[in-house]
Amino acid sequence: MTDTYEVLALRYASRTTSRAQVFLNYHLYDEPDAPIQMDYYVWVVRNHRRTVVVDTGYGESGGRNRGRGHLVHPVRLLSRAGVDAADVGLLPITHAHYDHIGNLTSFPAARIRIARSERDFWRGPTADRFMFNHACEAAELAELEKADAEGRVEVFEGRTEIAPGIEMIEVGGHTHGQSILTVPTGEGLVVLASDAAHYYEEIERDRPFSIVDDLDRMYRGFDLLRSLIENQQAIVLPGHDPDVMHRHRPLDGELAGHGIVIGDMGEGATS
Ligand SMILES: [Zn+2]
């Protein structure tokens, strides 16, 4: 009997962009451009034994530098879900873009799990080139380094079990060490794709996203996500798709309009 968990996707921001900005080389599809909504999430994986937060959303300055506000600040949204950021012990980081590692200072007790290749890339010789660093905040990368210096960062290669039943798998593609997580729930295996697939359309129509580290690996990431769906009936949650909010059970109360739950464990999930 393996551990099962409930998974919450909490939507902390939303904006409208365009399909030409979102999909790589969109002109090649010979389709008219059109508006597309991009939502921003953090994820909670928990049962009565443990709570894991996946990524930390963007912070005030990361948002402000791009003219993007919050619907609700991610740390406050977590608190509405009963998660005090200051108490979070295990924090897998799928990649180091500004909308996934902002707010690290609010998680002073967290052990951070990240792919070695992701951590090392942002120390490397091309990390400060515009096509890479436009999606990062130097202060936040410095915060990650600070946590590392404090011994709070644990890196892995390939794949690792970060908690009983919860696997973190490095896929690359979008960033050098972009990772996904697989989580057993009462409704089946949930895959937190994060930005290995921003949108369902990337997986369903094999359409790469515009921000790319390695296109070959991005396509292989799509292959992996599709194989998890086909072979394990996995429920994949893309990192930025507004449709996540419609395909799954909405949260209510203070979280109404701000998230969904899969494998709801009710009170059993909060210790
Ligand atoms: Zn993202």
Coordinates of C-alpha atoms and ligand atoms in Angstrom, one line a residue:
M1 CA 0.0 0.0 0.0
T2 CA 1.7 3.1 -1.2
D3 CA 1.0 6.6 0.1
T4 CA -1.6 8.6 -1.7
Y5 CA -2.0 12.3 -1.7
E6 CA -4.4 15.1 -2.8
V7 CA -3.2 17.6 -5.3
L8 CA -4.2 21.3 -5.3
A9 CA -3.5 23.6 -8.2
L10 CA -3.8 27.1 -6.9
R11 CA -4.2 29.9 -9.5
Y12 CA -2.5 33.1 -8.3
A13 CA -2.4 35.1 -11.5
S14 CA -3.9 35.4 -15.0
R15 CA -3.3 37.4 -18.1
T16 CA -4.2 37.5 -21.7
T17 CA -1.4 37.0 -24.3
S18 CA -1.5 35.8 -27.9
R19 CA -1.0 32.5 -29.6
A20 CA 1.9 33.8 -31.6
Q21 CA 3.7 34.7 -28.4
V22 CA 3.0 31.3 -26.8
F23 CA 3.8 28.8 -29.5
L24 CA 7.3 28.5 -31.0
N25 CA 7.5 29.7 -34.6
Y26 CA 3.7 30.1 -34.8
H27 CA 3.8 31.5 -38.3
L28 CA 4.7 28.0 -39.5
Y29 CA 1.2 26.8 -38.6
D30 CA -0.4 29.3 -41.0
E31 CA -3.2 30.1 -38.6
P32 CA -4.4 33.6 -37.6
D33 CA -3.1 34.9 -34.3
A34 CA -5.6 35.1 -31.5
P35 CA -5.8 35.9 -27.8
I36 CA -5.0 33.2 -25.3
Q37 CA -5.2 33.3 -21.6
M38 CA -2.2 32.3 -19.5
D39 CA -2.8 31.4 -15.9
Y40 CA -0.2 31.0 -13.1
Y41 CA -0.3 28.2 -10.5
V42 CA 1.5 26.9 -7.5
W43 CA 0.8 23.3 -6.4
V44 CA 0.2 21.6 -3.1
V45 CA 0.6 17.8 -2.6
R46 CA -0.4 16.6 0.8
N47 CA -1.9 13.8 2.9
H48 CA -2.2 13.5 6.7
R49 CA 1.5 12.8 7.0
R50 CA 3.1 15.5 4.9
T51 CA 2.7 18.6 2.9
V52 CA 4.8 19.3 -0.2
V53 CA 4.6 22.7 -2.1
V54 CA 5.7 22.6 -5.7
D55 CA 7.2 25.9 -6.9
T56 CA 6.6 29.3 -5.3
G57 CA 5.0 31.5 -8.0
Y58 CA 6.2 35.0 -8.9
G59 CA 7.0 37.7 -6.3
E60 CA 6.1 41.3 -6.3
S61 CA 9.2 42.5 -8.1
G62 CA 9.2 39.7 -10.7
G63 CA 5.6 40.5 -11.5
R64 CA 6.1 44.3 -11.5
N65 CA 9.1 44.1 -13.8
R66 CA 6.8 42.5 -16.4
G67 CA 3.7 44.5 -15.6
R68 CA 2.0 41.5 -14.1
G69 CA 0.1 41.6 -10.8
H70 CA -1.4 38.8 -8.7
L71 CA -5.0 37.8 -8.3
V72 CA -3.9 36.7 -4.9
H73 CA -0.2 36.6 -3.8
P74 CA 0.9 32.9 -3.9
V75 CA 2.0 32.9 -0.2
R76 CA -1.5 34.2 0.8
L77 CA -3.2 31.7 -1.4
L78 CA -1.2 28.9 0.2
S79 CA -2.2 30.2 3.6
R80 CA -5.9 30.1 2.5
A81 CA -5.3 26.5 1.7
G82 CA -4.0 25.9 5.2
V83 CA -0.3 25.9 4.3
D84 CA 2.0 28.3 6.1
A85 CA 5.0 28.9 3.8
A86 CA 7.2 29.3 6.8
D87 CA 6.5 25.8 7.9
V88 CA 6.9 24.1 4.5
G89 CA 9.7 21.4 4.8
L90 CA 9.9 20.1 1.3
L91 CA 9.9 22.3 -1.8
P92 CA 10.5 20.8 -5.2
I93 CA 11.4 23.5 -7.7
T94 CA 10.6 22.5 -11.3
H95 CA 12.8 25.2 -12.8
A96 CA 14.3 28.5 -11.9
H97 CA 12.2 31.0 -14.0
Y98 CA 10.8 34.0 -12.1
D99 CA 7.2 32.6 -12.0
H100 CA 8.4 29.4 -10.3
I101 CA 11.0 30.6 -7.7
G102 CA 9.8 34.0 -6.6
N103 CA 9.0 34.2 -2.9
L104 CA 11.7 31.8 -1.8
T105 CA 12.4 34.0 1.2
S106 CA 8.9 33.1 2.5
F107 CA 10.0 29.4 2.8
P108 CA 13.0 29.7 5.2
A109 CA 12.7 26.1 6.5
A110 CA 12.2 24.4 3.2
R111 CA 14.6 21.8 1.8
I112 CA 14.6 22.6 -1.9
R113 CA 14.8 19.8 -4.5
I114 CA 15.9 20.7 -8.0
A115 CA 17.6 19.0 -10.9
R116 CA 21.4 19.4 -10.8
S117 CA 21.4 20.4 -14.4
E118 CA 18.9 23.2 -13.7
R119 CA 20.9 24.6 -10.7
D120 CA 24.2 24.4 -12.6
F121 CA 22.8 25.9 -15.8
W122 CA 22.0 29.2 -14.0
R123 CA 25.6 29.3 -12.8
G124 CA 27.0 28.7 -16.3
P125 CA 28.4 30.9 -19.0
T126 CA 25.2 31.4 -21.0
A127 CA 22.8 32.0 -18.1
D128 CA 23.0 35.7 -18.5
R129 CA 22.2 35.8 -22.2
F130 CA 19.0 37.6 -22.9
M131 CA 17.1 34.7 -24.5
F132 CA 17.7 32.8 -21.2
N133 CA 17.7 35.4 -18.5
H134 CA 14.6 37.4 -19.6
A135 CA 12.6 34.8 -17.7
C136 CA 14.7 35.0 -14.6
E137 CA 15.3 37.5 -11.7
A138 CA 18.9 37.8 -10.7
A139 CA 17.9 38.4 -7.0
E140 CA 15.9 35.2 -7.0
L141 CA 18.7 33.1 -8.5
A142 CA 20.9 34.6 -5.8
E143 CA 18.3 33.5 -3.2
L144 CA 18.5 30.0 -4.6
E145 CA 22.3 30.2 -4.2
K146 CA 21.9 31.4 -0.7
A147 CA 19.6 28.5 0.2
D148 CA 22.3 26.2 -1.4
A149 CA 25.0 27.8 0.7
E150 CA 22.8 27.1 3.8
G151 CA 22.7 23.5 2.8
R152 CA 19.0 23.6 2.0
V153 CA 19.3 22.6 -1.7
E154 CA 19.4 19.0 -2.7
V155 CA 20.1 18.2 -6.3
F156 CA 19.3 15.1 -8.3
E157 CA 20.0 13.6 -11.7
G158 CA 17.4 11.9 -13.9
R159 CA 14.8 11.0 -11.4
T160 CA 14.3 10.8 -7.6
E161 CA 11.6 9.9 -5.1
I162 CA 11.3 13.0 -3.0
A163 CA 8.7 11.6 -0.6
P164 CA 7.0 8.2 -0.5
G165 CA 5.4 7.7 -3.9
I166 CA 6.2 11.2 -5.2
E167 CA 8.7 11.1 -8.1
M168 CA 10.5 14.1 -9.6
I169 CA 11.7 13.5 -13.1
E170 CA 14.1 15.8 -15.1
V171 CA 12.9 16.2 -18.6
G172 CA 14.7 19.4 -19.8
G173 CA 13.3 21.1 -23.0
H174 CA 11.9 24.3 -21.7
T175 CA 14.9 24.9 -19.4
H176 CA 18.0 22.9 -19.0
G177 CA 16.7 20.8 -16.1
Q178 CA 13.0 21.4 -16.3
S179 CA 11.4 18.7 -14.1
I180 CA 7.9 17.2 -13.7
L181 CA 6.4 15.4 -10.7
T182 CA 4.3 12.3 -10.5
V183 CA 1.9 11.9 -7.5
P184 CA -0.3 8.9 -6.6
T185 CA -3.9 10.1 -5.7
G186 CA -7.2 8.4 -5.1
E187 CA -8.2 9.4 -8.6
G188 CA -5.1 8.0 -10.2
L189 CA -1.6 9.2 -11.0
V190 CA -1.4 13.0 -11.3
V191 CA 1.5 14.5 -13.3
L192 CA 2.5 18.0 -12.5
A193 CA 4.0 18.9 -15.8
S194 CA 4.8 22.4 -14.8
D195 CA 6.4 24.0 -17.9
A196 CA 7.3 20.8 -19.6
A197 CA 3.8 21.6 -21.0
H198 CA 2.4 25.1 -20.4
Y199 CA -0.8 24.2 -22.2
Y200 CA -2.8 21.0 -23.0
E201 CA -2.4 21.9 -26.6
E202 CA 1.4 21.4 -26.4
I203 CA 0.8 17.7 -25.6
E204 CA -2.4 17.2 -27.7
R205 CA -1.2 18.9 -30.8
D206 CA 2.6 18.5 -30.3
R207 CA 3.2 22.2 -30.3
P208 CA 6.4 23.5 -28.6
F209 CA 6.3 26.5 -26.4
S210 CA 8.1 29.7 -27.4
I211 CA 10.8 29.6 -24.7
V212 CA 13.1 26.7 -25.4
D213 CA 16.4 25.4 -24.1
D214 CA 16.4 22.2 -26.2
L215 CA 13.7 21.5 -28.7
D216 CA 14.6 17.8 -29.0
R217 CA 14.2 17.3 -25.3
M218 CA 11.0 19.4 -25.3
Y219 CA 9.4 17.0 -27.9
R220 CA 10.7 14.0 -25.8
G221 CA 9.0 15.5 -22.8
F222 CA 5.7 15.6 -24.7
D223 CA 6.3 12.0 -25.6
L224 CA 6.8 11.1 -21.9
L225 CA 3.7 13.0 -20.9
R226 CA 1.6 11.3 -23.6
S227 CA 3.0 7.9 -22.6
L228 CA 2.0 8.5 -19.0
I229 CA -1.5 9.4 -20.1
E230 CA -1.8 6.4 -22.4
N231 CA -0.1 3.7 -20.3
Q232 CA -0.9 4.8 -16.8
Q233 CA -4.1 6.8 -17.4
A234 CA -2.3 9.7 -15.8
I235 CA -4.0 13.1 -15.1
V236 CA -1.6 15.7 -16.5
L237 CA -1.7 19.3 -15.2
P238 CA 0.0 21.7 -17.5
G239 CA 1.8 24.6 -15.9
H240 CA -0.2 27.6 -17.3
D241 CA -3.4 26.4 -18.9
P242 CA -6.7 28.1 -17.8
D243 CA -8.5 24.9 -18.7
V244 CA -7.0 23.2 -15.6
M245 CA -9.7 25.2 -13.7
H246 CA -12.5 23.6 -15.8
R247 CA -11.3 20.0 -16.1
H248 CA -11.1 19.4 -12.4
R249 CA -13.1 19.8 -9.2
P250 CA -13.1 23.5 -8.1
L251 CA -12.2 24.4 -4.6
D252 CA -14.8 26.4 -2.7
G253 CA -14.9 28.8 0.2
E254 CA -12.0 31.2 0.4
L255 CA -10.4 29.4 -2.6
A256 CA -13.4 29.6 -4.9
G257 CA -12.2 30.6 -8.3
H258 CA -8.6 30.1 -7.2
G259 CA -8.0 26.4 -7.6
I260 CA -9.0 22.8 -8.1
V261 CA -8.4 19.6 -6.2
I262 CA -7.7 16.1 -7.4
G263 CA -8.0 13.1 -5.0
D264 CA -9.6 15.3 -2.3
M265 CA -8.8 13.8 1.1
G266 CA -10.9 16.4 3.1
E267 CA -9.8 17.0 6.6
G268 CA -7.6 13.9 6.4
A269 CA -5.0 15.8 4.4
T270 CA -4.4 18.5 6.9
S271 CA -2.5 17.7 10.1
Ligands
ZN1 ZN 6.1 29.1 -15.9

